[in-house]
Short mmCIF file of C-alpha atoms in Angstrom, two decimals:
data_model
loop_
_atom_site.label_atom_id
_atom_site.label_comp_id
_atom_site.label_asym_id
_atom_site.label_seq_id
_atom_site.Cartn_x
_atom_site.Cartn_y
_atom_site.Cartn_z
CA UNK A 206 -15.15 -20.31 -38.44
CA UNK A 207 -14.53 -23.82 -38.48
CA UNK A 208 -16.12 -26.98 -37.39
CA UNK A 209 -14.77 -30.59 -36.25
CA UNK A 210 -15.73 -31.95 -39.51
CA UNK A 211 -13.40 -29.34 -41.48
CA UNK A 212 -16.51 -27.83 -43.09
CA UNK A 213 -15.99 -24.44 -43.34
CA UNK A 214 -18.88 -22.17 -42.12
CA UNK A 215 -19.35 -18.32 -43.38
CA UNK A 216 -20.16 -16.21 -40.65
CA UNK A 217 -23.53 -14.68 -41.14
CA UNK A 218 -21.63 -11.08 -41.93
CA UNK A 219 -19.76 -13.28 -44.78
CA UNK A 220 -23.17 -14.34 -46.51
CA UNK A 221 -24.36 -11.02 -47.11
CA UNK A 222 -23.00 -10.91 -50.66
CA UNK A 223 -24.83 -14.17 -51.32
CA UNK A 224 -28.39 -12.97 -50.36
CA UNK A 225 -27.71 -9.18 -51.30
CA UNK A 226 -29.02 -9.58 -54.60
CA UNK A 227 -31.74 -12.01 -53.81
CA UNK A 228 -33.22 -9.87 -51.45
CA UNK A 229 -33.03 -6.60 -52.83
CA UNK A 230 -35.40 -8.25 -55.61
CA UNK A 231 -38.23 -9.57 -52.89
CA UNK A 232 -38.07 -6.02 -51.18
CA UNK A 233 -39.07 -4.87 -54.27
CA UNK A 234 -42.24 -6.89 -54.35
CA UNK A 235 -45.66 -4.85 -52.28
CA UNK A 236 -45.54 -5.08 -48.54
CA UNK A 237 -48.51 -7.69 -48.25
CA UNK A 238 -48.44 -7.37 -44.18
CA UNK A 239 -46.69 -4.05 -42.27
CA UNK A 240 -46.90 -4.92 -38.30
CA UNK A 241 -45.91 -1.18 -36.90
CA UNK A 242 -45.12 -0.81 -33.79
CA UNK A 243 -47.45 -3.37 -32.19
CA UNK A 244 -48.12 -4.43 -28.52
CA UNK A 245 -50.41 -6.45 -26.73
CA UNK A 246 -51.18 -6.26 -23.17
CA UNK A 247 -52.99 -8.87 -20.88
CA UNK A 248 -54.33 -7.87 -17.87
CA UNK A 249 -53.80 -9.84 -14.95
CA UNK A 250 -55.09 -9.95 -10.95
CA UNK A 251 -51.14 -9.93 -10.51
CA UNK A 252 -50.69 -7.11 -12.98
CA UNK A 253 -50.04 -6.29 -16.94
CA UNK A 254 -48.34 -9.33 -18.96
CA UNK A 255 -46.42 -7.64 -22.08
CA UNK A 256 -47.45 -10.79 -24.48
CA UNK A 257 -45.61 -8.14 -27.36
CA UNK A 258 -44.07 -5.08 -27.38
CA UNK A 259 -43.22 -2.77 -29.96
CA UNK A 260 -43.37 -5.35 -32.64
CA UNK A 261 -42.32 -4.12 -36.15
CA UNK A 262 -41.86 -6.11 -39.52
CA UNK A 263 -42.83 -6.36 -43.10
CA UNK A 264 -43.68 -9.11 -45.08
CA UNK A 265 -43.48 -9.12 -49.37
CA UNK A 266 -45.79 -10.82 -51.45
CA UNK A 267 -44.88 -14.67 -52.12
CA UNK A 268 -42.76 -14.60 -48.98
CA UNK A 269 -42.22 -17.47 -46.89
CA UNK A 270 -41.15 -15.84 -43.17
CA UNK A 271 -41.15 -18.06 -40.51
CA UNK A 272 -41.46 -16.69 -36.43
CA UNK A 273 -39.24 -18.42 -33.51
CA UNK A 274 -38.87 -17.89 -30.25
CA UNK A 275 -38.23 -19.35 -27.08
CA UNK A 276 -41.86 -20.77 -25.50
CA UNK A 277 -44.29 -17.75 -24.06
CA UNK A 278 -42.42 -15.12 -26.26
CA UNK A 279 -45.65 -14.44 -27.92
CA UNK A 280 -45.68 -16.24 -30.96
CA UNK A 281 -48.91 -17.48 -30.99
CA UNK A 282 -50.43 -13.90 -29.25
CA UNK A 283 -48.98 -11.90 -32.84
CA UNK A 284 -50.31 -14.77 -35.53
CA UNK A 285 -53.56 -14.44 -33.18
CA UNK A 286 -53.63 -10.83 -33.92
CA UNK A 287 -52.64 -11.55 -37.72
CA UNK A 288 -55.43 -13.66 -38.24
CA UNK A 289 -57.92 -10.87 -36.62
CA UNK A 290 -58.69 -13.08 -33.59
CA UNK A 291 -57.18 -10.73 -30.90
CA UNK A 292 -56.28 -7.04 -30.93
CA UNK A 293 -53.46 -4.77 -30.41
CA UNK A 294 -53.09 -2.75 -27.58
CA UNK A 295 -51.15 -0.28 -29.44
CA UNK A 296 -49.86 0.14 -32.70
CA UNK A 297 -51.10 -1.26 -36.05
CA UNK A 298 -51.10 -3.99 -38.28
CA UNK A 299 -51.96 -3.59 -41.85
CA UNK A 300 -53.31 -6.09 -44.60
CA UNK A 301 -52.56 -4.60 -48.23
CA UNK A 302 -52.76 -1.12 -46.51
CA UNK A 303 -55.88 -1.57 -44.45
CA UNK A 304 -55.97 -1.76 -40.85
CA UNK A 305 -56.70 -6.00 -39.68
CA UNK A 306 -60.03 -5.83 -37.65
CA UNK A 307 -61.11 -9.09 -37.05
CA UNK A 308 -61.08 -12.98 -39.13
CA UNK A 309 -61.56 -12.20 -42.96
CA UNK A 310 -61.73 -14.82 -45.72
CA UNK A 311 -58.32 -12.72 -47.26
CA UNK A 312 -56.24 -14.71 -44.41
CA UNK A 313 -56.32 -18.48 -44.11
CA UNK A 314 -55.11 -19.90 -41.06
CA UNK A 315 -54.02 -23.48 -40.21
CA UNK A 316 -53.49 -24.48 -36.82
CA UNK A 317 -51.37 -27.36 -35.00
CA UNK A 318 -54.28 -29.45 -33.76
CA UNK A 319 -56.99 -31.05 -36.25
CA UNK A 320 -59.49 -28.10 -36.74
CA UNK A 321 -61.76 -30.17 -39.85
CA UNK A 322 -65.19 -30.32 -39.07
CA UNK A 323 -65.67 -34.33 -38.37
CA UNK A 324 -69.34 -34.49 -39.69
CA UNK A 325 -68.58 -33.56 -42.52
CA UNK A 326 -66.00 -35.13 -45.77
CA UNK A 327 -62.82 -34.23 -47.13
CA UNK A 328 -64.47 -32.60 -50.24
CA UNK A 329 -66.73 -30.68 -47.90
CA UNK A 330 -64.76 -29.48 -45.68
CA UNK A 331 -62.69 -27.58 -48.59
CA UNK A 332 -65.97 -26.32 -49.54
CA UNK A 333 -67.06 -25.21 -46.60
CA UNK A 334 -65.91 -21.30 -46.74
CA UNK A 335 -66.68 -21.34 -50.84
CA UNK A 336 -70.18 -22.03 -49.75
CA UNK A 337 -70.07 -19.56 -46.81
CA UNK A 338 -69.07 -16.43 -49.23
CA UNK A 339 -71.76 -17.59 -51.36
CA UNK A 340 -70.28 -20.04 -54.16
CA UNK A 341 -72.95 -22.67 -55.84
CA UNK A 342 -72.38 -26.27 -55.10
CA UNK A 343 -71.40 -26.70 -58.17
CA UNK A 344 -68.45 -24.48 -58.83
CA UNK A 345 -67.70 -24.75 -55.17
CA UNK A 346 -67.22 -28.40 -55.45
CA UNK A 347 -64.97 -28.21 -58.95
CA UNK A 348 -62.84 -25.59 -57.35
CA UNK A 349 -62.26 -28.23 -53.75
CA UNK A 350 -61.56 -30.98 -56.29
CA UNK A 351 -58.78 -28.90 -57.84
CA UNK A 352 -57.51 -28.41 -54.35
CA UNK A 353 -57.30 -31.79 -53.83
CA UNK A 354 -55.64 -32.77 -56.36
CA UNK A 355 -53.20 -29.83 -55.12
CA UNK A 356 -52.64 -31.62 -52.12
CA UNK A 357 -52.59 -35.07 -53.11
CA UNK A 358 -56.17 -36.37 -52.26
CA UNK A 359 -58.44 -36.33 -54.54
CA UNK A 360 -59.20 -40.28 -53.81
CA UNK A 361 -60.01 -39.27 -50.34
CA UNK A 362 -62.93 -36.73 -51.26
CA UNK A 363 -65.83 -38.76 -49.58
CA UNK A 364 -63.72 -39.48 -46.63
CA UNK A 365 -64.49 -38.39 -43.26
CA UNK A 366 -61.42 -36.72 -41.56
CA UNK A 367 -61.30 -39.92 -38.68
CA UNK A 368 -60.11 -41.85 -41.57
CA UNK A 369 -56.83 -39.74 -42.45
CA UNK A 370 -53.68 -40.02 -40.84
CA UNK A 371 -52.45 -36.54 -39.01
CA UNK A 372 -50.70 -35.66 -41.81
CA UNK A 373 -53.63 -36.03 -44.43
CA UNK A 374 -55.48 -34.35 -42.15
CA UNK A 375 -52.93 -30.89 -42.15
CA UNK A 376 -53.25 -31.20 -46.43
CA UNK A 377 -56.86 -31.08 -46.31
CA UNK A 378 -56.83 -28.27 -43.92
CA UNK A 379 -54.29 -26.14 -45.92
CA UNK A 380 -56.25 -27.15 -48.97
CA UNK A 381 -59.54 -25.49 -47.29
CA UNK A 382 -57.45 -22.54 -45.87
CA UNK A 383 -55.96 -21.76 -49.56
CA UNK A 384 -59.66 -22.48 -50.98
CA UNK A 385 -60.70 -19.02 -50.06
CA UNK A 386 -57.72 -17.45 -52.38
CA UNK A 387 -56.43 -15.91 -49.12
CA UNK A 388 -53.30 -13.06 -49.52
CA UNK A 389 -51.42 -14.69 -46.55
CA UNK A 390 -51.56 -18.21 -44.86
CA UNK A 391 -51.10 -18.06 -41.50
CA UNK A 392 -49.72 -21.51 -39.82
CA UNK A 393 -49.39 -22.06 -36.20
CA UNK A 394 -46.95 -24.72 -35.84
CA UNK A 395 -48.76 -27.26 -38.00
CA UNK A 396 -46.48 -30.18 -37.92
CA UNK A 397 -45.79 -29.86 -34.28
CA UNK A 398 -48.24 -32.93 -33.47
CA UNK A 399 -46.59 -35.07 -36.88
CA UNK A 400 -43.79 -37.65 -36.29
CA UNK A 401 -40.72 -37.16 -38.19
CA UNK A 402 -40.92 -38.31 -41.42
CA UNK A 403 -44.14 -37.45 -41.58
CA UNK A 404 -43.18 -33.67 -40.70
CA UNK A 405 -40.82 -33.92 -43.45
CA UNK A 406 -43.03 -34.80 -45.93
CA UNK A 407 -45.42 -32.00 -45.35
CA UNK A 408 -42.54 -29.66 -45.50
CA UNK A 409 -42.08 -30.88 -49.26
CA UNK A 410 -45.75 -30.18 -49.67
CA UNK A 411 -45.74 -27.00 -48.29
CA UNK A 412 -42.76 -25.79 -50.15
CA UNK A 413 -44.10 -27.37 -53.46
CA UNK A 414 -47.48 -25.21 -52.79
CA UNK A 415 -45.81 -22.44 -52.35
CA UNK A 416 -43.78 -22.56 -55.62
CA UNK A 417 -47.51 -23.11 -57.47
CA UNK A 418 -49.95 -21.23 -55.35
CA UNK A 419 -49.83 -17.04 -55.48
CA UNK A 420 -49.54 -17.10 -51.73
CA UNK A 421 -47.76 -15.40 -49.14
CA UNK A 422 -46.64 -17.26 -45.87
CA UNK A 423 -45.88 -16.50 -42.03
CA UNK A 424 -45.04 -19.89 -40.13
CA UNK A 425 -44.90 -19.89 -36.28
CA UNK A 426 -42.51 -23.22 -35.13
CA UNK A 427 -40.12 -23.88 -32.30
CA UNK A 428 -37.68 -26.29 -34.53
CA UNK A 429 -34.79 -24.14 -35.96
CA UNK A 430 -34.12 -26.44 -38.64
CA UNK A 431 -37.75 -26.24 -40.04
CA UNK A 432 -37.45 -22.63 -39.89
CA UNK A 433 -34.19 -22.40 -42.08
CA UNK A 434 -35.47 -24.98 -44.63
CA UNK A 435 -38.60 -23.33 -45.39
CA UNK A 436 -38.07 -20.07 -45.18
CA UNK A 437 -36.98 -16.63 -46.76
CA UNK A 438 -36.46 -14.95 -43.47
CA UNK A 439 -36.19 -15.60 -40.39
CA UNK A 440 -37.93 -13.67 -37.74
CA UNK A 441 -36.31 -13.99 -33.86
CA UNK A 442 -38.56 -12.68 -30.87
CA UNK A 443 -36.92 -12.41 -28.00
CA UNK A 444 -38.53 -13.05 -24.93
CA UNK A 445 -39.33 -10.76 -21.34
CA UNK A 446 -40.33 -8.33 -23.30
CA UNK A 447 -41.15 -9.88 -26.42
CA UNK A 448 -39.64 -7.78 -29.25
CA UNK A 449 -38.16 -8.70 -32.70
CA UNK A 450 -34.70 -9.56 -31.75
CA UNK A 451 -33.28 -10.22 -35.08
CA UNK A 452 -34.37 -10.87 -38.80
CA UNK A 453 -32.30 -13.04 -40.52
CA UNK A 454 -32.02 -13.71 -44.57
CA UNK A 455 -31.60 -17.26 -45.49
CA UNK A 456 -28.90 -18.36 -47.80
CA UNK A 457 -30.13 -21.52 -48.77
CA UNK A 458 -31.23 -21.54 -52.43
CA UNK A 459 -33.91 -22.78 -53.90
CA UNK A 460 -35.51 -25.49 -54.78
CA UNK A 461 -34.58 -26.81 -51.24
CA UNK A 462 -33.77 -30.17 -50.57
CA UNK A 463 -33.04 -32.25 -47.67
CA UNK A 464 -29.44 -32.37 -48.72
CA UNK A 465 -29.23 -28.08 -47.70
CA UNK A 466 -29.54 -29.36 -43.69
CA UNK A 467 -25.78 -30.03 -43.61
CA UNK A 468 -25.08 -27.31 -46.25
CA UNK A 469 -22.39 -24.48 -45.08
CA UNK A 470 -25.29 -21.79 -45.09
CA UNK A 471 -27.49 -23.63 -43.66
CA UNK A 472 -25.66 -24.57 -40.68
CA UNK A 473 -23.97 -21.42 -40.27
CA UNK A 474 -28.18 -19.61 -40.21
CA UNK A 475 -28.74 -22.23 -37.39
CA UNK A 476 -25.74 -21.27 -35.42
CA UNK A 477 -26.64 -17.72 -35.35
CA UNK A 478 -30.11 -19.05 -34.21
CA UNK A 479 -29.30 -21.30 -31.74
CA UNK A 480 -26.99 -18.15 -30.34
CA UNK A 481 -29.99 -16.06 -30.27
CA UNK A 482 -32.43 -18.22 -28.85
CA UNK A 483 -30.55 -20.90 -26.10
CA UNK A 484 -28.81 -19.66 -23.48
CA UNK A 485 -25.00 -20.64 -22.98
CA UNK A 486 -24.69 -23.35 -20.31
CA UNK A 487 -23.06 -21.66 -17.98
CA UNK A 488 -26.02 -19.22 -18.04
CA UNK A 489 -28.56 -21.32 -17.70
CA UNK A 490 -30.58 -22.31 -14.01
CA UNK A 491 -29.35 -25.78 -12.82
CA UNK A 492 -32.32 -28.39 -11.95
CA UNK A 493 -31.25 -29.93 -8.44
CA UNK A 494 -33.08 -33.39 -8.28
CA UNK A 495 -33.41 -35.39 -4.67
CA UNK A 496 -31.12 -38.45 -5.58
CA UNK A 497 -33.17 -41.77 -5.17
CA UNK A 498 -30.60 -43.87 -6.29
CA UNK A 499 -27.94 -45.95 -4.37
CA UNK A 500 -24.37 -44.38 -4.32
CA UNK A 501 -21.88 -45.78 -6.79
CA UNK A 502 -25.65 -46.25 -9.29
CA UNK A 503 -23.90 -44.02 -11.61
CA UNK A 504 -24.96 -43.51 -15.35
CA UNK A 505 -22.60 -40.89 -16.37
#
């Protein structure tokens, strides 16, 4: 496979020798999550919506797995389920071996809009489940400092979260979510609101967490290249029935840098994605538009 640019791209079948060994050492690590077999059903006055069905997939400790998917393929519905806030219809999903009921202080979850409590500071805010399980003020506010300093904002402790940028506002809430010591971070498309180069930066955060923090990651986001910079895996839902269409290793080494987006591997990963996910043209429904411009007003 080549490209205009003379670049030559491995197929995905080529790169299995490059992640083979790579991956064969993170299988080894324990299953953190095991989704078996999992659907959800929504019932409707027009009749059952299959939001998910038959979902399976594990995820290792210290992984980094990211889940796309074309929009109302039921992304949000399974990290809803993950984080104990909806229920399976049938099947299970299982948290270090034990069957996910409800919220629990063992999964953090970060959301895309600003979820910080707006009464209440930076520092407090990161202290707010420490206190909730029981933690004195005292160690609860050394231990949010810590996490501040984590994230970057430790001269921002006795702000109030209006006073952050959107950005600022994501690092405190990852700070609070990883507060609790949490065995998996849950993030629903948490830079989707950020502009650009803000989004970027947060990726470099995230990934620099990751590397420090014993923590193990699923990531729900709709941009492919976000996907393939931060992650180990990939996984693909496919939509109509949702269902895990494909799992795909990513070749892209680490430490990751924003050189990788026009490496071989990484391109070649986003190919196979964009084949998965996007329709060919010639498949896709044409949008017929009432012209309301003058004849010979042509832009094309």
């Amino acid at each position: 496979m080549n490209t205009s640019s003379g670049i030559h791209l491995p197929s995905y079948t080529e790169q299995s020798e490059l992640v083979k060994n790579r991956f064969d050492q993170l299988k080894q690590r324990p299953k953190v999550l095991e989704v078996k077999s999992a659907s959800r059903v929504f019932s409707t006055p027009k009749g059952d919506v299959h939001a998910l069905d038959n979902i399976s997939f594990n995820v290792h400790r210290r992984e980094f797995i990211s889940v796309i998917g074309q929009s109302g393929c039921g992304k949000s519905t399974l990290i809803r389920i993950l984080a104990g806030l909806e229920s399976v219809t049938s099947g299970q999903v299982l948290l270090d071996g034990k069957q996910i009921d409800g919220p629990g202080p063992d999964r953090g979850m970060v959301f895309q809009g600003y979820t910080l409590f707006p009464w209440l500071t930076v520092k407090k805010n990161v202290m707010f489940g420490m206190k909730m399980r029981g933690e004195s003020g005292t160690s609860a506010e050394s231990e949010a400092m810590q996490w501040l300093d984590i994230v970057g904002l430790t001269r921002f402790a006795n702000a109030y979260p209006h006073e952050l940028s959107g950005g600022m506002k994501q690092r405190v809430a990852i700070a609070r979510a990883l507060a609790n010591q949490p065995r998996i971070l849950l993030m629903d498309e948490p830079f989707g609101a950020l502009d650009a180069q803000t989004r970027a930066q947060m990726q470099a955060y995230l990934l620099e967490i990751w590397k420090n923090v014993d923590v193990t990651v699923l990531f729900i986001t709709h941009d492919l290249d976000e996907a393939i910079y931060l992650s180990d895996r990939v996984l693909v839902l496919g939509a109509n029935p949702s269902c895990v269409q494909e799992v795909i290793e990513v070749p892209v080494p680490h430490p990751r840098g924003p050189e990788q987006f026009i490496s071989p591997e990484f391109l070649s990963v986003k190919q196979r994605l964009e084949e998965l996910i996007y329709k060919p043209a010639s498949e896709q429904k044409r949008v017929v538009i009432p012209r309301m411009t003058a004849v010979g007003d042509d832009v094309y």
